[in-house]
Coordinates of C-alpha atoms and ligand atoms in Angstrom, one line a residue:
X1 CA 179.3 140.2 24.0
X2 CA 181.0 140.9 27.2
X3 CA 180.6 137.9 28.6
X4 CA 181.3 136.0 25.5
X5 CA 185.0 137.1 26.2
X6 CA 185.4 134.6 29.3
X7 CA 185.7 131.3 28.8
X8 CA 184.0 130.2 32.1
X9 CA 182.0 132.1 34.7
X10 CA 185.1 131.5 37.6
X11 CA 187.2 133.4 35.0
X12 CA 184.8 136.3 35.1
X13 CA 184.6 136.1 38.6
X14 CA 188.0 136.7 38.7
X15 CA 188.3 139.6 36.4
X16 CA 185.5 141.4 37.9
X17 CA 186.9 141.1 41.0
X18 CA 190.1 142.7 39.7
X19 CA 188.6 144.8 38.3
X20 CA 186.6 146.3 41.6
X21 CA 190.0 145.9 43.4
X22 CA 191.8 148.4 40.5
X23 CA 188.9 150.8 41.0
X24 CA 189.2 150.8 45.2
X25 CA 192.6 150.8 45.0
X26 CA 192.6 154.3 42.6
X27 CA 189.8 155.9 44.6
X28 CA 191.4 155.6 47.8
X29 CA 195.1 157.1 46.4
X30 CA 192.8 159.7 44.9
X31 CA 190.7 161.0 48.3
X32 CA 194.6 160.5 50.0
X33 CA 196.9 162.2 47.9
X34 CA 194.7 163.9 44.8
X35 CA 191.6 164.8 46.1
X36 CA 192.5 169.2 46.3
X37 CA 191.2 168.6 49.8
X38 CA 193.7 165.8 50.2
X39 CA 195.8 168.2 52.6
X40 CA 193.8 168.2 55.3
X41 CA 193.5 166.0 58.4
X42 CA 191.1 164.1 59.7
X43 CA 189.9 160.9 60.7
X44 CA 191.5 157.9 58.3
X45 CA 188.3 156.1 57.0
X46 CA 186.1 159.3 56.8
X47 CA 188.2 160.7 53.2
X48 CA 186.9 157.5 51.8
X49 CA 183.4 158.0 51.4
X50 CA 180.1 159.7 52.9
X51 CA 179.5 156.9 55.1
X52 CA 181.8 157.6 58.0
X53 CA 180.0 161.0 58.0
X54 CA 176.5 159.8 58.3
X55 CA 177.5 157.3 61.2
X56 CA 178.6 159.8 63.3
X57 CA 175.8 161.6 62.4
X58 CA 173.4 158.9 63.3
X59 CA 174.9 157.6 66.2
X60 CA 174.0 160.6 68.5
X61 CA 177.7 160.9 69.8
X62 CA 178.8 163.1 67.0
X63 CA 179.3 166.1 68.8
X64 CA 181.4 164.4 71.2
X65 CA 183.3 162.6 68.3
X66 CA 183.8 165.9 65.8
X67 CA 185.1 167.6 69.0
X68 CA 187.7 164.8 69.4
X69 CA 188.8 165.0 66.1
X70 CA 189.7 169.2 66.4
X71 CA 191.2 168.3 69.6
X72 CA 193.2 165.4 67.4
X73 CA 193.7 167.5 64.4
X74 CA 193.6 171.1 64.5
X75 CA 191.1 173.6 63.7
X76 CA 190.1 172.3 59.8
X77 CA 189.4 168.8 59.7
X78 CA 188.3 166.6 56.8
X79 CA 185.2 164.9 58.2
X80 CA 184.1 163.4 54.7
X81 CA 185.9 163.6 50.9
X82 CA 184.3 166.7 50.7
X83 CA 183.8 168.6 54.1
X84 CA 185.7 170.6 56.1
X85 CA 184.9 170.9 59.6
X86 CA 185.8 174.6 61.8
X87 CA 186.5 174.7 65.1
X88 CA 188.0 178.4 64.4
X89 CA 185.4 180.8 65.6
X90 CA 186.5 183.7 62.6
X91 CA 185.7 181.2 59.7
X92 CA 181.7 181.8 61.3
X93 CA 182.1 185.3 59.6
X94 CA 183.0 183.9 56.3
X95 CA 181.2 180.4 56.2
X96 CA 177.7 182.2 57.8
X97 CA 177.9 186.2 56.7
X98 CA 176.5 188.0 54.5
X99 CA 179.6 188.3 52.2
X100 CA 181.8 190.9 51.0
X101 CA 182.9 192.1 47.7
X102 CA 185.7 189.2 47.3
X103 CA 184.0 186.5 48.8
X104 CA 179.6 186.5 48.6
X105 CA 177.4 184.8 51.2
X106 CA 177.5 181.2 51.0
X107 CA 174.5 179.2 50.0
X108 CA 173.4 176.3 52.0
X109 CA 174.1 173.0 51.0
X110 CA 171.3 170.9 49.0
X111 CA 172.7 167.6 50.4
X112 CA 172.0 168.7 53.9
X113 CA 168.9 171.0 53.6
X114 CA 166.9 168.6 51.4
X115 CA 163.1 168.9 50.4
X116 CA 160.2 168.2 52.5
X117 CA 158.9 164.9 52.0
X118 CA 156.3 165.9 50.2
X119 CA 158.6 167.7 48.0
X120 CA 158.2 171.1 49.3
X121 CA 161.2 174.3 50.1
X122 CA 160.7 176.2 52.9
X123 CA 162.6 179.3 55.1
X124 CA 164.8 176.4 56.4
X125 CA 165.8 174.0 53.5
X126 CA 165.4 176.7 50.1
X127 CA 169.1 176.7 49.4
X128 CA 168.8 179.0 46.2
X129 CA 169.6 183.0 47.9
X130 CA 167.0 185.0 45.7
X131 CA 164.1 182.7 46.9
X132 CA 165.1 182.3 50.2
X133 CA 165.3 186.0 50.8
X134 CA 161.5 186.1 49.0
X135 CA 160.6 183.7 51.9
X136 CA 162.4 185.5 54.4
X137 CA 160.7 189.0 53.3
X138 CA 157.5 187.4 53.7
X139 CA 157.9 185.9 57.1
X140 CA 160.3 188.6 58.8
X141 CA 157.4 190.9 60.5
X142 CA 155.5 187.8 62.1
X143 CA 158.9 187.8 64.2
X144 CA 159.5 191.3 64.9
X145 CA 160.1 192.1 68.3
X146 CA 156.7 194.4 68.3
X147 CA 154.2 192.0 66.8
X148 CA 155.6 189.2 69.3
X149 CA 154.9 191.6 72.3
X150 CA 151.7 192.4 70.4
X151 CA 150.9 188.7 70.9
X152 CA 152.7 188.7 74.3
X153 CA 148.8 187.0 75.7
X154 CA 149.7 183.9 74.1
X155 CA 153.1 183.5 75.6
X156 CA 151.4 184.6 79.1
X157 CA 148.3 182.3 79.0
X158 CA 150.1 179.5 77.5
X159 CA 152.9 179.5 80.2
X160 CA 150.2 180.0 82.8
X161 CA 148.3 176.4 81.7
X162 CA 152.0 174.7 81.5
X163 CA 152.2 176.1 85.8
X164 CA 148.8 174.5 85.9
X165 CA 149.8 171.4 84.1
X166 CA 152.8 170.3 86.4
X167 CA 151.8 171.9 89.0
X168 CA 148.5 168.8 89.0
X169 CA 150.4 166.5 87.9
X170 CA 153.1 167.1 90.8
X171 CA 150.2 166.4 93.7
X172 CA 148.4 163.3 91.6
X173 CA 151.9 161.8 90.5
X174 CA 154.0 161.6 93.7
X175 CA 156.9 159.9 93.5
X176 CA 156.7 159.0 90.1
X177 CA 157.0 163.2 89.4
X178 CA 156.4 164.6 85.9
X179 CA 158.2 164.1 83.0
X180 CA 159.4 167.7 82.6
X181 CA 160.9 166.8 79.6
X182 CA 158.0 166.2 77.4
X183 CA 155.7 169.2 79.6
X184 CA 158.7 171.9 77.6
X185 CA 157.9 170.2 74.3
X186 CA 154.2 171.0 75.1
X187 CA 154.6 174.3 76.5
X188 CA 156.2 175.4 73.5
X189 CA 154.3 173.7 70.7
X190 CA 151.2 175.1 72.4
X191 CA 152.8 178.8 71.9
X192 CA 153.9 178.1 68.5
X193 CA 150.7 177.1 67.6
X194 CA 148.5 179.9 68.9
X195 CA 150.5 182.2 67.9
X196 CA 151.3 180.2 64.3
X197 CA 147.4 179.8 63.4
X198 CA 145.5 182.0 66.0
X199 CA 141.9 181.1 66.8
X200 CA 141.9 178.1 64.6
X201 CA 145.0 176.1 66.1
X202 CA 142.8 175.8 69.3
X203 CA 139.4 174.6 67.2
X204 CA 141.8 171.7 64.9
X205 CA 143.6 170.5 68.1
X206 CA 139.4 169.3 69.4
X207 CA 138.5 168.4 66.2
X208 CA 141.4 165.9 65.7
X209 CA 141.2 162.4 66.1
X210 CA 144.1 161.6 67.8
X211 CA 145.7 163.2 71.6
X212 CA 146.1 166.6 71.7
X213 CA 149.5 166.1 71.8
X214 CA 150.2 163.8 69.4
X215 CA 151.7 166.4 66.8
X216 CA 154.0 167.6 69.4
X217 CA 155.4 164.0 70.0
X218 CA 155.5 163.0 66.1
X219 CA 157.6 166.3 65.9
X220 CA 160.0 165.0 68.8
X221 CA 160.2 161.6 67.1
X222 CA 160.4 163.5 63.7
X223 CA 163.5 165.2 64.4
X224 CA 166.0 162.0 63.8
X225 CA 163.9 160.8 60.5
X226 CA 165.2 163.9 59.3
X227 CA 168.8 163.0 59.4
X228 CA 167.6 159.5 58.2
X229 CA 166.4 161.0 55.4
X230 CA 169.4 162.9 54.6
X231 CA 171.4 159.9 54.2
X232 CA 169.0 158.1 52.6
X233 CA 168.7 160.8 49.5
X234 CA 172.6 160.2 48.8
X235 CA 171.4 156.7 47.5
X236 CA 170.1 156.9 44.0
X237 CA 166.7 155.9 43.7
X238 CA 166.1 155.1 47.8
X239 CA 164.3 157.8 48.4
X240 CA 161.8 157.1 45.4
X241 CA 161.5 153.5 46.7
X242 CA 160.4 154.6 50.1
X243 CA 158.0 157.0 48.6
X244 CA 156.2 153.6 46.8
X245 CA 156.6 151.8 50.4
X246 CA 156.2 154.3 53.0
X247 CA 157.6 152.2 55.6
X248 CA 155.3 152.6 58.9
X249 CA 157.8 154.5 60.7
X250 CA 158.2 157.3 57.9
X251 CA 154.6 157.4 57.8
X252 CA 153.9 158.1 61.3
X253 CA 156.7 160.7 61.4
X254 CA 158.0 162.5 58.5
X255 CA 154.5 162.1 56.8
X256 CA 152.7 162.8 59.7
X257 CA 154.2 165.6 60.4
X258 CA 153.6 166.8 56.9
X259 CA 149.9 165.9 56.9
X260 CA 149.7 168.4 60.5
X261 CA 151.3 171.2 59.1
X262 CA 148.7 171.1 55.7
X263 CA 145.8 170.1 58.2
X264 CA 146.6 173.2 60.4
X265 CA 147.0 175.7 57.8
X266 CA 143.8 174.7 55.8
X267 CA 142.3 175.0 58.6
X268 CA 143.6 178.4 59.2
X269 CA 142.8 179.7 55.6
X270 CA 139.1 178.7 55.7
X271 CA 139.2 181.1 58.5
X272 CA 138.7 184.6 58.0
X273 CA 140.0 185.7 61.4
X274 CA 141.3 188.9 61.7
X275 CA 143.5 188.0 64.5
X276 CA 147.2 189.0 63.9
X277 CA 148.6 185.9 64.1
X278 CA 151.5 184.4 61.7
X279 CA 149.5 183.3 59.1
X280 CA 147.7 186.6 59.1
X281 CA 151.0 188.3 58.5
X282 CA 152.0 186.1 55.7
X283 CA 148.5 186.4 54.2
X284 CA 149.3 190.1 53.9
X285 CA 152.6 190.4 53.1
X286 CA 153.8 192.7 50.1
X287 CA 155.1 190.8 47.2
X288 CA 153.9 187.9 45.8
X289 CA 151.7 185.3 47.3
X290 CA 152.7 181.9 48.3
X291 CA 150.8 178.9 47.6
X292 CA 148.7 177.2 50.3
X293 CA 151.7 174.1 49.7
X294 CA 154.2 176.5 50.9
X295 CA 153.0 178.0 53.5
X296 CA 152.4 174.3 54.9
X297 CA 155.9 173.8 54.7
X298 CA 156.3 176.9 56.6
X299 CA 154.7 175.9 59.1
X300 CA 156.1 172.6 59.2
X301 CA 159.3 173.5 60.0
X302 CA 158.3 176.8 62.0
X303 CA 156.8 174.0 64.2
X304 CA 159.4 171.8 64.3
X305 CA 162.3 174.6 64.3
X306 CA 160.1 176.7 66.9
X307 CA 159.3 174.0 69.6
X308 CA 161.7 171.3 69.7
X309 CA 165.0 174.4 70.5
X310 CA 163.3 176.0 72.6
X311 CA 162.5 173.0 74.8
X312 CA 165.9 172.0 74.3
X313 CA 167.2 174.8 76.0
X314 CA 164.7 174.4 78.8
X315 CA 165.5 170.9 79.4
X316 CA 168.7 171.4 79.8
X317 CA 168.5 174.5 81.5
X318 CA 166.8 172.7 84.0
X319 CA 169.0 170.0 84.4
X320 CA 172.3 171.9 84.8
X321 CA 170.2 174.7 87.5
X322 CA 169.5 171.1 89.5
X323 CA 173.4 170.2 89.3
X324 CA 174.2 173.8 90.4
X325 CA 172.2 174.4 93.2
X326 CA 173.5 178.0 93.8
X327 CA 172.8 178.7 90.5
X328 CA 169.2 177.8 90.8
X329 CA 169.2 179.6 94.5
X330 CA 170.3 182.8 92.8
X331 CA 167.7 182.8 89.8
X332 CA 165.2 181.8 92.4
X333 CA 165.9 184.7 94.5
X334 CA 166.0 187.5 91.6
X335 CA 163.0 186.3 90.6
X336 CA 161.1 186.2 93.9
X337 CA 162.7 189.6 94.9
X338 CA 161.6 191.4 91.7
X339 CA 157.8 190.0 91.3
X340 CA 155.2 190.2 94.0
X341 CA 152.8 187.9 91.9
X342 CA 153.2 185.2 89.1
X343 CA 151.2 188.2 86.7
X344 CA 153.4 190.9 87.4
X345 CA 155.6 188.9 85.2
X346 CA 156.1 190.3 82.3
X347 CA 158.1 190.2 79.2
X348 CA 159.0 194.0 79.3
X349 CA 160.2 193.6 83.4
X350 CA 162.3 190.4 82.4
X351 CA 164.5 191.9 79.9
X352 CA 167.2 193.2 82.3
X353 CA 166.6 190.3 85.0
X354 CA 170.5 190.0 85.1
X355 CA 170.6 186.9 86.5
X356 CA 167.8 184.9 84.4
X357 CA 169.7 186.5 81.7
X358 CA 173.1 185.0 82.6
X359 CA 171.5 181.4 82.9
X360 CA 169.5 181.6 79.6
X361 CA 172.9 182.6 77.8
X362 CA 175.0 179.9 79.4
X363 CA 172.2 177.6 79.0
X364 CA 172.1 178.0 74.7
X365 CA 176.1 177.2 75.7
X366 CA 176.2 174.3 77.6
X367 CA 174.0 172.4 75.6
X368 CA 173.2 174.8 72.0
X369 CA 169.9 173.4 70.8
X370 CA 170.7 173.6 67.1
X371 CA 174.9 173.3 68.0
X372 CA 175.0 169.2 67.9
X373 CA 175.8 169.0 63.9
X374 CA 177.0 170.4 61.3
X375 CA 175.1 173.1 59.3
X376 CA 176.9 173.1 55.8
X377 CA 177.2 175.4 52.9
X378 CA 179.3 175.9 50.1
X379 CA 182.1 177.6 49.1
X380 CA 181.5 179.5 46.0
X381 CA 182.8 180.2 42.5
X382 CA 186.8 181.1 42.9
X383 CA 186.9 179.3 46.2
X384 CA 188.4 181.4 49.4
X385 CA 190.3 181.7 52.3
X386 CA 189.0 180.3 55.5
X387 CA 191.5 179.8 59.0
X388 CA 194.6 180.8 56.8
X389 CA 193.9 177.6 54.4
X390 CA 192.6 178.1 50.4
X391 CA 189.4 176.7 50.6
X392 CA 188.7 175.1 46.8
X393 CA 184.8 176.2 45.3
X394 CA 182.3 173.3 45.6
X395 CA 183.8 172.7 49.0
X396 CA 181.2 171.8 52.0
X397 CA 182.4 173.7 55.1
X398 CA 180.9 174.2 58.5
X399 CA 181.6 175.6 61.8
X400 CA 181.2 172.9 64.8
X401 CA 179.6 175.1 67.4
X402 CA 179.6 172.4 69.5
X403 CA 183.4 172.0 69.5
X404 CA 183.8 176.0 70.0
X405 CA 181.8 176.0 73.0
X406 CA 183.5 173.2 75.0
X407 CA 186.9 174.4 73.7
X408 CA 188.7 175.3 76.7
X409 CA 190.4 178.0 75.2
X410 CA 187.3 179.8 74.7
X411 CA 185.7 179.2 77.8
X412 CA 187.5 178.5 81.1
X413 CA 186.2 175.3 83.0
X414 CA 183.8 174.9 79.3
X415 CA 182.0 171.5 80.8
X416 CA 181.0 173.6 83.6
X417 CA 177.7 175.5 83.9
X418 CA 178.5 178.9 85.1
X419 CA 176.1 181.6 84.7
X420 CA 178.4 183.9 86.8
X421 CA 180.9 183.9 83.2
X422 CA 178.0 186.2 81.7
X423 CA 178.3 188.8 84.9
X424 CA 182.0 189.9 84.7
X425 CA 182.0 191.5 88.2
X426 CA 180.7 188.2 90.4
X427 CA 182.1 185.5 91.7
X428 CA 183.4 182.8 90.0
X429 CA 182.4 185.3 87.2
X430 CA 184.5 185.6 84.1
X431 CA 188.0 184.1 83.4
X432 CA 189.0 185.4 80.4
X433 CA 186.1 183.7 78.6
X434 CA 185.4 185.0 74.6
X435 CA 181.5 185.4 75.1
X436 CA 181.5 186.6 71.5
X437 CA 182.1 183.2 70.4
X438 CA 178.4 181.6 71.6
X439 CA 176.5 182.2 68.4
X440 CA 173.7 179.8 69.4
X441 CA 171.2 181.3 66.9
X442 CA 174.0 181.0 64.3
X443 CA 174.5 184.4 62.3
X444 CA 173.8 186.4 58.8
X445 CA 171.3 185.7 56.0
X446 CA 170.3 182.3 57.4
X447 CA 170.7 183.2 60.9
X448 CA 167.5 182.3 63.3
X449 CA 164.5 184.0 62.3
X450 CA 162.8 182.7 65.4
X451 CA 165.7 184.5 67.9
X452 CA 163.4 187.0 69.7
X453 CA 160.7 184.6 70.3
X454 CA 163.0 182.1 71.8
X455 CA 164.5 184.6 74.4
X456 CA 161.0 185.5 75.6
X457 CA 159.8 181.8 75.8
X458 CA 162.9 181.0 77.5
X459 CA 162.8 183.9 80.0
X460 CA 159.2 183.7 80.6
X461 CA 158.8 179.9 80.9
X462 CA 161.9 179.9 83.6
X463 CA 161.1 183.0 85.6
X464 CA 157.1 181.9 86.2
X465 CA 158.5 178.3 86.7
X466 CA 161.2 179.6 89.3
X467 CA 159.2 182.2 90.5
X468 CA 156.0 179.6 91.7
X469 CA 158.0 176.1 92.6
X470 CA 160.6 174.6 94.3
X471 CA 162.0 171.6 92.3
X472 CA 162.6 168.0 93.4
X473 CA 164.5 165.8 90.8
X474 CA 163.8 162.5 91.2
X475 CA 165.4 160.3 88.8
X476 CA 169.0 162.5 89.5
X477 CA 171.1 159.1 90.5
X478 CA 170.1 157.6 87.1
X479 CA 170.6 160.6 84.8
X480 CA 173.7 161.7 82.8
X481 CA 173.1 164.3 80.7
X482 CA 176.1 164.1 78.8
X483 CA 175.8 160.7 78.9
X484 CA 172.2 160.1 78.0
X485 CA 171.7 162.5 75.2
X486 CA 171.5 162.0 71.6
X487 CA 173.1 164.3 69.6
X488 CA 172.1 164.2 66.0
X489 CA 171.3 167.7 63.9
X490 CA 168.6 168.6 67.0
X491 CA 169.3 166.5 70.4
X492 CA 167.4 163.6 71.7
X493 CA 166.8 164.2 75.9
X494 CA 166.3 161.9 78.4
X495 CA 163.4 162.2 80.2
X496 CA 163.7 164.2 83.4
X497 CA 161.1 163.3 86.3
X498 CA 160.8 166.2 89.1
X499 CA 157.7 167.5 91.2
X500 CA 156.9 171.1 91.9
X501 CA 155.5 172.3 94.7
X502 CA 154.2 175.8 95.0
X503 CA 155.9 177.9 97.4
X504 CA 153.8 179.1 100.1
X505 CA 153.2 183.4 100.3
Ligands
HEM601 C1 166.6 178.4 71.7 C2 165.9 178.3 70.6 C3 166.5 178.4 69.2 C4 167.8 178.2 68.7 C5 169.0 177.9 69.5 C6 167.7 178.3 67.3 C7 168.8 178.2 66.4 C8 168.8 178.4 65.1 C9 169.9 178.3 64.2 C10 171.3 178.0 64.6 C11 169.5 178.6 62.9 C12 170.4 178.6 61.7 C13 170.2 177.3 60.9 C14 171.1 177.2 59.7 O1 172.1 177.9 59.5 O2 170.8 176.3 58.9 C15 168.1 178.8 63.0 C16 167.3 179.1 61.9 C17 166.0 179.3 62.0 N1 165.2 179.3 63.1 FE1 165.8 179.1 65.0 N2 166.4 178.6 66.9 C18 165.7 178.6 68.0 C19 164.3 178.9 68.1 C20 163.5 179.2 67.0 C21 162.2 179.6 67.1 C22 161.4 179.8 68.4 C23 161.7 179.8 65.9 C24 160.3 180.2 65.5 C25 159.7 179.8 64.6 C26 162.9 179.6 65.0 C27 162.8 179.7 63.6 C28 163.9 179.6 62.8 C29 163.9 179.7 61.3 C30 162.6 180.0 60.5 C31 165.2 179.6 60.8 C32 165.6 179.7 59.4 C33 166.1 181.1 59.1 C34 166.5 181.2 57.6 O3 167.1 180.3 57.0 O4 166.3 182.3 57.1 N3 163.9 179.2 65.7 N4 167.7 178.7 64.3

């Protein structure tokens, strides 16, 4: 019938384009001067529509772009119709807390933290408070500060093989060095494992058909598909179409991935080990049980969110020591000084290793593993008051971490690494700097669950490293970090090639 109204089809052409003309034309006076967020700043095309969002996203220059934007606009700034990005550090008390009486704890955004791709919620991505706090109850002891030191072997023996490891590879590669890059993603997926599954994680890793690390590279390669796939849910009915198609590079990622994480834990739950290891801990949790599918998923972010930060850090850690060689000098020293063998290292003796301290805290600064992108939530019923602005309910609103941390009026000199700002009494030491405002593991009810594990993997994987071998960094003249990285919700490194030679006792 609607056709029938046109004479000719070039008359319907016409209309219909009218027509979509009309309908731009209202949307964009909408987003500009209607929208209840239309107040606020921000980049011109990004009020439009999602899209501008996701390329920034996707391009792997978003931290550098978001921070342009405060620097351009202010401390809120409109980074989509419906997101507000902070570069305030006080709206991380009310965007992350645990709430208050006026305003509750906000719940994390579904159009960010999406399902698994096998459908499943997790301790990462459940955006509904009472379950997550079910899943949080359940998991919280397997990352107590005791049972980790309980477990303390794993870290020990597994840091030991990663000495091993590059220390080999250093004498049989020469010049071509070892990519240290990818021996950090190791290191750490071998502790998260062990100490994730216990005797069985060893036992799957023979029986597997493929490398022994090829789990730890489909998680690297993982880690973008992820933001893929949050765009890709925001189209109606994509996501169901790739589900029938399963294009091959999904497959041997996201699904991939998947498939390790259910491997690993059937594995694990054939076993009747008595070993204390996570699964052992989530087996006998009070409350009730979870199915084998969600413990999978667990683990499949455990693995991913366990690994790939913590190798973050230590890739960059290592790549700002080498730009600083007094820096490294200094961490070398403490730890030599301290330790008269690689086994008096210890967990317990590093905690007040000032120095090694210093550099692990401005490490998570200089380059915050999880601080590239934006980690959303929503303002609830009634709306509040964020940075002095009314902040509408149904709002998206996140703190930028990255843009606190290179704000130089929260750090002096903030594209410099300076371990000294941690130690207020040395030289160049502190200039007024507001340590308070690194939050690398985030804060409140979704704050990192992982935290004391990462601080003793990052301590002990630096101090055995330091404390054994002198570094040579070979590819120096080709590599910008700043440069080189990818930035997307985790970060994409460059390799690093270096050689380590044991220093002779
Ligand atoms: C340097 C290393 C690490 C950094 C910088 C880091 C950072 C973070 C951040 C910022 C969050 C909050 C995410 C959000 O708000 O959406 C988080 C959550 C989480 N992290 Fe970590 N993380 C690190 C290592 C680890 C490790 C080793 C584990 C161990 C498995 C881990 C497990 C988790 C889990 C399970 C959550 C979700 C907590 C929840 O929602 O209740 N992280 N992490």
């Amino acid at each position: 019938m609607f056709f029938l109204a046109f004479t000719n089809l070039r008359d319907f052409l016409y209309s219909f384009g009218c027509v979509i003309l009309v309908v731009i034309i209202l949307r964009l006076l909408y987003f500009s001067y209607l929208h209840p967020l239309a107040k606020f700043p921000g980049p011109v095309v990004a009020k439009f529509g999602d899209i501008y969002w996701y390329y920034a996203l996707l391009s792997g220059r978003g931290p550098w772009m978001n921070h342009d934007w405060h620097k351009k606009h202010g401390m809120i700034v409109r980074i989509a119709p419906n997101h507000l990005s902070f570069s305030d550090h006080h709206a991380q008390k009310i965007i992350y807390g645990f709430g208050t009486k006026q305003i509750p704890s906000m719940a994390k955004d579904p159009r960010f933290f999406t399902p698994e791709v096998d459908g499943s919620m997790n301790i990462i991505n459940e955006c509904n408070k009472m379950e997550h706090s079910r899943m949080r109850r359940m998991l919280s002891f397997s990352f107590s500060m005791s049972n980790l030191l309980e477990n303390e072997d794993v870290l020990i023996r597994r840091t030991n093989e990663f000495l091993e490891a590059i220390g080999t590879d250093s004498r049989e590669n020469g010049m071509k060095g070892v990519n240290i890059v990818q021996e950090f993603n190791y290191v750490t997926f071998n502790i998260m494992g062990e100490m994730s599954f216990g005797d069985s994680w060893e036992m799957r890793l023979k029986e597997q058909r493929e490398s022994r690390y090829h789990w730890a590279d489909v998680i690297v390669d993982t880690t973008f598909m992820n933001d893929v796939m949050r765009a890709v849910v925001c189209f109606p009915g994509l996501f169901s179409l790739l589900e029938v198609f399963k294009p091959t590079h999904s497959r041997n990622t996201l699904y991939r991935h998947a498939e390790y994480a259910t491997e690993h834990t059937e594995a694990r739950l054939k076993l009747h080990s008595v070993r204390k290891d996570f699964m052992y801990h989530i087996l006998n949790s009070k409350g009730p049980a979870a199915t084998p599918k969600e413990i999978a998923s667990h683990f499949n972010v455990i693995m991913m969110a366990g690994a790939v930060t913590t190798a973050t850090f230590l890739s960059g850690a290592l790549y700002y020591l080498c730009h600083n060689r007094q820096a490294m000098r200094k961490l070398q020293d403490e730890m030599r000084r301290k330790f008269a063998s690689v086994s008096a290292i210890t967990s317990k003796e590093l905690f007040d290793c000032v120095y090694l301290n210093a550099v692990v805290e401005e490490g998570l600064r200089i380059y915050p593993p999880a601080g590239a992108a934006h980690l959303s939530r929503i303002v609830p019923e009634g709306g509040c008051r964020i940075s002095g602005e009314f902040i509408p309910a149904g709002t998206r609103v996140s703190v930028h971490p990255w843009s606190v941390l290179r704000d130089s009026s929260n750090f002096h000199a903030a594209d410099k690494f300076i371990p000294e700002r941690w130690l207020s009494n040395e030289d160049p030491g502190q200039k007024g700097d507001k340590l308070e405002r690194s939050l690398p593991f985030s804060y409140g009810p979704r704050g990192c669950l992982g935290r004391n594990l990462a601080y003793l993997e990052m301590r002990m994987v630096l101090a055995k490293m330091f404390w054994k071998y002198d570094v040579t960094w070979f590819n120096a003249d080709e590599i910008d970090w700043e440069r080189d990285t990818k930035g997307y919700t985790l970060w994409e490194k460059p390799a690093l090639r270096a050689t380590f030679k044991a220093v002779a006792r």
